[in-house]
Amino acid sequence: MKSFRKKLAFHTKTRRAYVNITSQVQTAINESGVREGLCLVNAMNITASVFINDNESGLHRDFERWLEKLAPEKPHEQYEHNGYEDNADAHLKRSVMGREVVVAITEGKLDFGTWEQIFYGEFDGKREKHVLIKIIGD
Ligand code: ZN
C-alpha cells in the first residue's frame, strides 16, 4: 500500500473566503501514483473548514449570509472566547462547516457524485493557514 502526504498553504486577503481546491487535491493524487484508495483532506487550523458542495457563487454567498446569522462576527465582545482574540465566530463557523472530507479514489480520479467539489472555507484569514492531504491506496 502506498501512502502520500502533502500540505497546502493559504493566505486569503479577506477574513472569510471560499476556495475551490479540487484541482489541487487531484494534483496530489496524480503525484501519489495511487489509482485505487482513499483521500483525506482536512483543515489544519481550528478556524477553517474543508467541505464538499456545489461550485456555485450564489450558494457561497448564501453560506456566508447563513453563517453570519448563526455566528455573527460582530460585536466581538458578545463571545466569551474573545478576550485576547476576536475569532470566536470563526471557531463556531468551522464547527458547522466541518473539519475534513474523505473521497474515494477510483482509476486515479476523485470519485465524486454529481456537482461535488472540494472547498477550503476560511473564517479567520489574512494569515498563513494549512490544509493536509493524506492519500492511501495502491
Ligand atoms: Zn480563537
JSON list of C-alpha atoms and ligand atoms in Angstrom, two decimals:
[
{"chain": "A", "resi": 1, "resn": "MET", "atom": "CA", "xyz": [0.00, 0.00, 0.00]},
{"chain": "A", "resi": 2, "resn": "LYS", "atom": "CA", "xyz": [1.22, 3.48, -0.86]},
{"chain": "A", "resi": 3, "resn": "SER", "atom": "CA", "xyz": [0.96, 6.44, 1.48]},
{"chain": "A", "resi": 4, "resn": "PHE", "atom": "CA", "xyz": [1.35, 10.09, 0.43]},
{"chain": "A", "resi": 5, "resn": "ARG", "atom": "CA", "xyz": [1.20, 13.33, 2.43]},
{"chain": "A", "resi": 6, "resn": "LYS", "atom": "CA", "xyz": [1.04, 16.91, 1.17]},
{"chain": "A", "resi": 7, "resn": "LYS", "atom": "CA", "xyz": [0.36, 20.27, 2.81]},
{"chain": "A", "resi": 8, "resn": "LEU", "atom": "CA", "xyz": [-1.32, 23.16, 1.02]},
{"chain": "A", "resi": 9, "resn": "ALA", "atom": "CA", "xyz": [-0.82, 26.74, 2.23]},
{"chain": "A", "resi": 10, "resn": "PHE", "atom": "CA", "xyz": [-3.43, 29.51, 2.09]},
{"chain": "A", "resi": 11, "resn": "HIS", "atom": "CA", "xyz": [-3.20, 33.20, 2.87]},
{"chain": "A", "resi": 12, "resn": "THR", "atom": "CA", "xyz": [-6.50, 34.84, 1.97]},
{"chain": "A", "resi": 13, "resn": "LYS", "atom": "CA", "xyz": [-6.76, 38.62, 1.58]},
{"chain": "A", "resi": 14, "resn": "THR", "atom": "CA", "xyz": [-10.13, 38.67, 3.31]},
{"chain": "A", "resi": 15, "resn": "ARG", "atom": "CA", "xyz": [-11.18, 37.40, 6.74]},
{"chain": "A", "resi": 16, "resn": "ARG", "atom": "CA", "xyz": [-13.63, 34.95, 5.14]},
{"chain": "A", "resi": 17, "resn": "ALA", "atom": "CA", "xyz": [-13.27, 33.16, 1.80]},
{"chain": "A", "resi": 18, "resn": "TYR", "atom": "CA", "xyz": [-14.33, 30.02, -0.07]},
{"chain": "A", "resi": 19, "resn": "VAL", "atom": "CA", "xyz": [-11.65, 28.49, -2.27]},
{"chain": "A", "resi": 20, "resn": "ASN", "atom": "CA", "xyz": [-12.21, 25.60, -4.68]},
{"chain": "A", "resi": 21, "resn": "ILE", "atom": "CA", "xyz": [-9.26, 23.25, -4.05]},
{"chain": "A", "resi": 22, "resn": "THR", "atom": "CA", "xyz": [-10.46, 20.32, -6.17]},
{"chain": "A", "resi": 23, "resn": "SER", "atom": "CA", "xyz": [-7.72, 20.63, -8.79]},
{"chain": "A", "resi": 24, "resn": "GLN", "atom": "CA", "xyz": [-5.01, 20.87, -6.10]},
{"chain": "A", "resi": 25, "resn": "VAL", "atom": "CA", "xyz": [-6.31, 17.68, -4.49]},
{"chain": "A", "resi": 26, "resn": "GLN", "atom": "CA", "xyz": [-6.38, 15.91, -7.86]},
{"chain": "A", "resi": 27, "resn": "THR", "atom": "CA", "xyz": [-2.78, 17.06, -8.46]},
{"chain": "A", "resi": 28, "resn": "ALA", "atom": "CA", "xyz": [-1.78, 15.45, -5.15]},
{"chain": "A", "resi": 29, "resn": "ILE", "atom": "CA", "xyz": [-3.46, 12.20, -6.22]},
{"chain": "A", "resi": 30, "resn": "ASN", "atom": "CA", "xyz": [-1.52, 12.32, -9.51]},
{"chain": "A", "resi": 31, "resn": "GLU", "atom": "CA", "xyz": [1.72, 12.87, -7.56]},
{"chain": "A", "resi": 32, "resn": "SER", "atom": "CA", "xyz": [0.92, 9.96, -5.21]},
{"chain": "A", "resi": 33, "resn": "GLY", "atom": "CA", "xyz": [0.52, 7.48, -8.07]},
{"chain": "A", "resi": 34, "resn": "VAL", "atom": "CA", "xyz": [-2.45, 5.93, -6.22]},
{"chain": "A", "resi": 35, "resn": "ARG", "atom": "CA", "xyz": [-5.10, 4.53, -8.60]},
{"chain": "A", "resi": 36, "resn": "GLU", "atom": "CA", "xyz": [-7.43, 2.88, -6.03]},
{"chain": "A", "resi": 37, "resn": "GLY", "atom": "CA", "xyz": [-7.69, 4.21, -2.50]},
{"chain": "A", "resi": 38, "resn": "LEU", "atom": "CA", "xyz": [-8.86, 6.98, -0.20]},
{"chain": "A", "resi": 39, "resn": "CYS", "atom": "CA", "xyz": [-8.04, 10.65, 0.04]},
{"chain": "A", "resi": 40, "resn": "LEU", "atom": "CA", "xyz": [-8.42, 12.61, 3.28]},
{"chain": "A", "resi": 41, "resn": "VAL", "atom": "CA", "xyz": [-8.39, 16.42, 3.12]},
{"chain": "A", "resi": 42, "resn": "ASN", "atom": "CA", "xyz": [-8.53, 18.35, 6.40]},
{"chain": "A", "resi": 43, "resn": "ALA", "atom": "CA", "xyz": [-8.07, 21.89, 7.63]},
{"chain": "A", "resi": 44, "resn": "MET", "atom": "CA", "xyz": [-5.07, 22.15, 9.97]},
{"chain": "A", "resi": 45, "resn": "ASN", "atom": "CA", "xyz": [-6.45, 25.25, 11.72]},
{"chain": "A", "resi": 46, "resn": "ILE", "atom": "CA", "xyz": [-9.45, 25.33, 14.03]},
{"chain": "A", "resi": 47, "resn": "THR", "atom": "CA", "xyz": [-10.90, 28.43, 12.35]},
{"chain": "A", "resi": 48, "resn": "ALA", "atom": "CA", "xyz": [-11.07, 26.97, 8.81]},
{"chain": "A", "resi": 49, "resn": "SER", "atom": "CA", "xyz": [-13.01, 24.14, 7.14]},
{"chain": "A", "resi": 50, "resn": "VAL", "atom": "CA", "xyz": [-12.77, 21.70, 4.30]},
{"chain": "A", "resi": 51, "resn": "PHE", "atom": "CA", "xyz": [-16.15, 20.71, 2.85]},
{"chain": "A", "resi": 52, "resn": "ILE", "atom": "CA", "xyz": [-17.78, 19.37, -0.30]},
{"chain": "A", "resi": 53, "resn": "ASN", "atom": "CA", "xyz": [-20.54, 21.19, -2.11]},
{"chain": "A", "resi": 54, "resn": "ASP", "atom": "CA", "xyz": [-21.56, 22.89, -5.35]},
{"chain": "A", "resi": 55, "resn": "ASN", "atom": "CA", "xyz": [-19.21, 25.27, -7.16]},
{"chain": "A", "resi": 56, "resn": "GLU", "atom": "CA", "xyz": [-21.85, 27.99, -7.47]},
{"chain": "A", "resi": 57, "resn": "SER", "atom": "CA", "xyz": [-21.13, 31.56, -6.37]},
{"chain": "A", "resi": 58, "resn": "GLY", "atom": "CA", "xyz": [-24.73, 32.26, -5.27]},
{"chain": "A", "resi": 59, "resn": "LEU", "atom": "CA", "xyz": [-24.54, 29.29, -2.90]},
{"chain": "A", "resi": 60, "resn": "HIS", "atom": "CA", "xyz": [-21.26, 30.59, -1.48]},
{"chain": "A", "resi": 61, "resn": "ARG", "atom": "CA", "xyz": [-22.88, 33.95, -0.73]},
{"chain": "A", "resi": 62, "resn": "ASP", "atom": "CA", "xyz": [-25.76, 32.00, 0.88]},
{"chain": "A", "resi": 63, "resn": "PHE", "atom": "CA", "xyz": [-23.26, 30.16, 3.10]},
{"chain": "A", "resi": 64, "resn": "GLU", "atom": "CA", "xyz": [-21.75, 33.48, 4.08]},
{"chain": "A", "resi": 65, "resn": "ARG", "atom": "CA", "xyz": [-25.13, 35.01, 4.99]},
{"chain": "A", "resi": 66, "resn": "TRP", "atom": "CA", "xyz": [-26.31, 31.88, 6.82]},
{"chain": "A", "resi": 67, "resn": "LEU", "atom": "CA", "xyz": [-23.11, 31.55, 8.86]},
{"chain": "A", "resi": 68, "resn": "GLU", "atom": "CA", "xyz": [-23.22, 35.25, 9.76]},
{"chain": "A", "resi": 69, "resn": "LYS", "atom": "CA", "xyz": [-26.77, 34.73, 11.09]},
{"chain": "A", "resi": 70, "resn": "LEU", "atom": "CA", "xyz": [-25.69, 31.69, 13.14]},
{"chain": "A", "resi": 71, "resn": "ALA", "atom": "CA", "xyz": [-22.46, 33.22, 14.48]},
{"chain": "A", "resi": 72, "resn": "PRO", "atom": "CA", "xyz": [-22.12, 36.92, 13.59]},
{"chain": "A", "resi": 73, "resn": "GLU", "atom": "CA", "xyz": [-18.53, 38.19, 13.68]},
{"chain": "A", "resi": 74, "resn": "LYS", "atom": "CA", "xyz": [-19.52, 41.40, 15.48]},
{"chain": "A", "resi": 75, "resn": "PRO", "atom": "CA", "xyz": [-19.86, 42.66, 18.10]},
{"chain": "A", "resi": 76, "resn": "HIS", "atom": "CA", "xyz": [-16.70, 40.83, 19.16]},
{"chain": "A", "resi": 77, "resn": "GLU", "atom": "CA", "xyz": [-17.49, 41.24, 22.86]},
{"chain": "A", "resi": 78, "resn": "GLN", "atom": "CA", "xyz": [-20.60, 39.03, 22.59]},
{"chain": "A", "resi": 79, "resn": "TYR", "atom": "CA", "xyz": [-18.32, 35.95, 22.83]},
{"chain": "A", "resi": 80, "resn": "GLU", "atom": "CA", "xyz": [-16.53, 34.67, 25.94]},
{"chain": "A", "resi": 81, "resn": "HIS", "atom": "CA", "xyz": [-13.65, 33.39, 23.77]},
{"chain": "A", "resi": 82, "resn": "ASN", "atom": "CA", "xyz": [-12.84, 36.93, 22.63]},
{"chain": "A", "resi": 83, "resn": "GLY", "atom": "CA", "xyz": [-10.51, 38.01, 25.42]},
{"chain": "A", "resi": 84, "resn": "TYR", "atom": "CA", "xyz": [-7.18, 38.28, 23.63]},
{"chain": "A", "resi": 85, "resn": "GLU", "atom": "CA", "xyz": [-8.66, 37.15, 20.29]},
{"chain": "A", "resi": 86, "resn": "ASP", "atom": "CA", "xyz": [-11.56, 38.26, 18.11]},
{"chain": "A", "resi": 87, "resn": "ASN", "atom": "CA", "xyz": [-12.20, 34.99, 16.29]},
{"chain": "A", "resi": 88, "resn": "ALA", "atom": "CA", "xyz": [-14.86, 33.16, 18.32]},
{"chain": "A", "resi": 89, "resn": "ASP", "atom": "CA", "xyz": [-17.25, 33.41, 15.36]},
{"chain": "A", "resi": 90, "resn": "ALA", "atom": "CA", "xyz": [-14.64, 31.67, 13.17]},
{"chain": "A", "resi": 91, "resn": "HIS", "atom": "CA", "xyz": [-14.35, 28.72, 15.59]},
{"chain": "A", "resi": 92, "resn": "LEU", "atom": "CA", "xyz": [-18.15, 28.35, 15.55]},
{"chain": "A", "resi": 93, "resn": "LYS", "atom": "CA", "xyz": [-18.39, 28.63, 11.75]},
{"chain": "A", "resi": 94, "resn": "ARG", "atom": "CA", "xyz": [-15.70, 25.96, 11.39]},
{"chain": "A", "resi": 95, "resn": "SER", "atom": "CA", "xyz": [-17.67, 23.64, 13.69]},
{"chain": "A", "resi": 96, "resn": "VAL", "atom": "CA", "xyz": [-20.75, 23.98, 11.49]},
{"chain": "A", "resi": 97, "resn": "MET", "atom": "CA", "xyz": [-18.89, 23.55, 8.18]},
{"chain": "A", "resi": 98, "resn": "GLY", "atom": "CA", "xyz": [-16.68, 20.69, 9.35]},
{"chain": "A", "resi": 99, "resn": "ARG", "atom": "CA", "xyz": [-13.00, 19.83, 9.57]},
{"chain": "A", "resi": 100, "resn": "GLU", "atom": "CA", "xyz": [-12.42, 17.33, 6.75]},
{"chain": "A", "resi": 101, "resn": "VAL", "atom": "CA", "xyz": [-13.66, 15.28, 3.83]},
{"chain": "A", "resi": 102, "resn": "VAL", "atom": "CA", "xyz": [-12.77, 11.77, 2.67]},
{"chain": "A", "resi": 103, "resn": "VAL", "atom": "CA", "xyz": [-13.19, 10.96, -1.01]},
{"chain": "A", "resi": 104, "resn": "ALA", "atom": "CA", "xyz": [-12.75, 7.62, -2.78]},
{"chain": "A", "resi": 105, "resn": "ILE", "atom": "CA", "xyz": [-10.09, 7.40, -5.48]},
{"chain": "A", "resi": 106, "resn": "THR", "atom": "CA", "xyz": [-11.10, 5.26, -8.45]},
{"chain": "A", "resi": 107, "resn": "GLU", "atom": "CA", "xyz": [-8.89, 4.79, -11.50]},
{"chain": "A", "resi": 108, "resn": "GLY", "atom": "CA", "xyz": [-6.70, 7.64, -10.27]},
{"chain": "A", "resi": 109, "resn": "LYS", "atom": "CA", "xyz": [-9.53, 10.20, -10.03]},
{"chain": "A", "resi": 110, "resn": "LEU", "atom": "CA", "xyz": [-11.66, 11.70, -7.26]},
{"chain": "A", "resi": 111, "resn": "ASP", "atom": "CA", "xyz": [-14.83, 9.56, -7.32]},
{"chain": "A", "resi": 112, "resn": "PHE", "atom": "CA", "xyz": [-17.40, 12.35, -6.89]},
{"chain": "A", "resi": 113, "resn": "GLY", "atom": "CA", "xyz": [-21.16, 12.48, -7.01]},
{"chain": "A", "resi": 114, "resn": "THR", "atom": "CA", "xyz": [-22.72, 14.91, -9.48]},
{"chain": "A", "resi": 115, "resn": "TRP", "atom": "CA", "xyz": [-21.54, 18.52, -8.92]},
{"chain": "A", "resi": 116, "resn": "GLU", "atom": "CA", "xyz": [-19.37, 17.67, -5.94]},
{"chain": "A", "resi": 117, "resn": "GLN", "atom": "CA", "xyz": [-16.29, 19.86, -5.49]},
{"chain": "A", "resi": 118, "resn": "ILE", "atom": "CA", "xyz": [-13.91, 20.31, -2.54]},
{"chain": "A", "resi": 119, "resn": "PHE", "atom": "CA", "xyz": [-13.69, 23.72, -0.88]},
{"chain": "A", "resi": 120, "resn": "TYR", "atom": "CA", "xyz": [-11.46, 25.38, 1.68]},
{"chain": "A", "resi": 121, "resn": "GLY", "atom": "CA", "xyz": [-13.59, 27.59, 3.92]},
{"chain": "A", "resi": 122, "resn": "GLU", "atom": "CA", "xyz": [-11.63, 30.38, 5.58]},
{"chain": "A", "resi": 123, "resn": "PHE", "atom": "CA", "xyz": [-13.26, 32.12, 8.56]},
{"chain": "A", "resi": 124, "resn": "ASP", "atom": "CA", "xyz": [-10.30, 33.97, 10.09]},
{"chain": "A", "resi": 125, "resn": "GLY", "atom": "CA", "xyz": [-7.92, 34.68, 7.23]},
{"chain": "A", "resi": 126, "resn": "LYS", "atom": "CA", "xyz": [-5.31, 37.31, 6.32]},
{"chain": "A", "resi": 127, "resn": "ARG", "atom": "CA", "xyz": [-2.61, 34.96, 7.67]},
{"chain": "A", "resi": 128, "resn": "GLU", "atom": "CA", "xyz": [-0.94, 31.70, 6.70]},
{"chain": "A", "resi": 129, "resn": "LYS", "atom": "CA", "xyz": [-3.10, 28.60, 7.20]},
{"chain": "A", "resi": 130, "resn": "HIS", "atom": "CA", "xyz": [-2.74, 24.99, 6.05]},
{"chain": "A", "resi": 131, "resn": "VAL", "atom": "CA", "xyz": [-4.66, 22.04, 4.67]},
{"chain": "A", "resi": 132, "resn": "LEU", "atom": "CA", "xyz": [-3.42, 18.45, 4.94]},
{"chain": "A", "resi": 133, "resn": "ILE", "atom": "CA", "xyz": [-3.92, 15.90, 2.17]},
{"chain": "A", "resi": 134, "resn": "LYS", "atom": "CA", "xyz": [-3.31, 12.24, 3.05]},
{"chain": "A", "resi": 135, "resn": "ILE", "atom": "CA", "xyz": [-3.70, 9.60, 0.38]},
{"chain": "A", "resi": 136, "resn": "ILE", "atom": "CA", "xyz": [-3.55, 5.84, 0.92]},
{"chain": "A", "resi": 137, "resn": "GLY", "atom": "CA", "xyz": [-4.05, 3.02, -1.56]},
{"chain": "A", "resi": 138, "resn": "ASP", "atom": "CA", "xyz": [-2.41, 1.21, -4.44]},
{"chain": "B", "resi": 1, "resn": "ZN", "atom": "ZN", "xyz": [-9.58, 31.67, 18.89]}
]
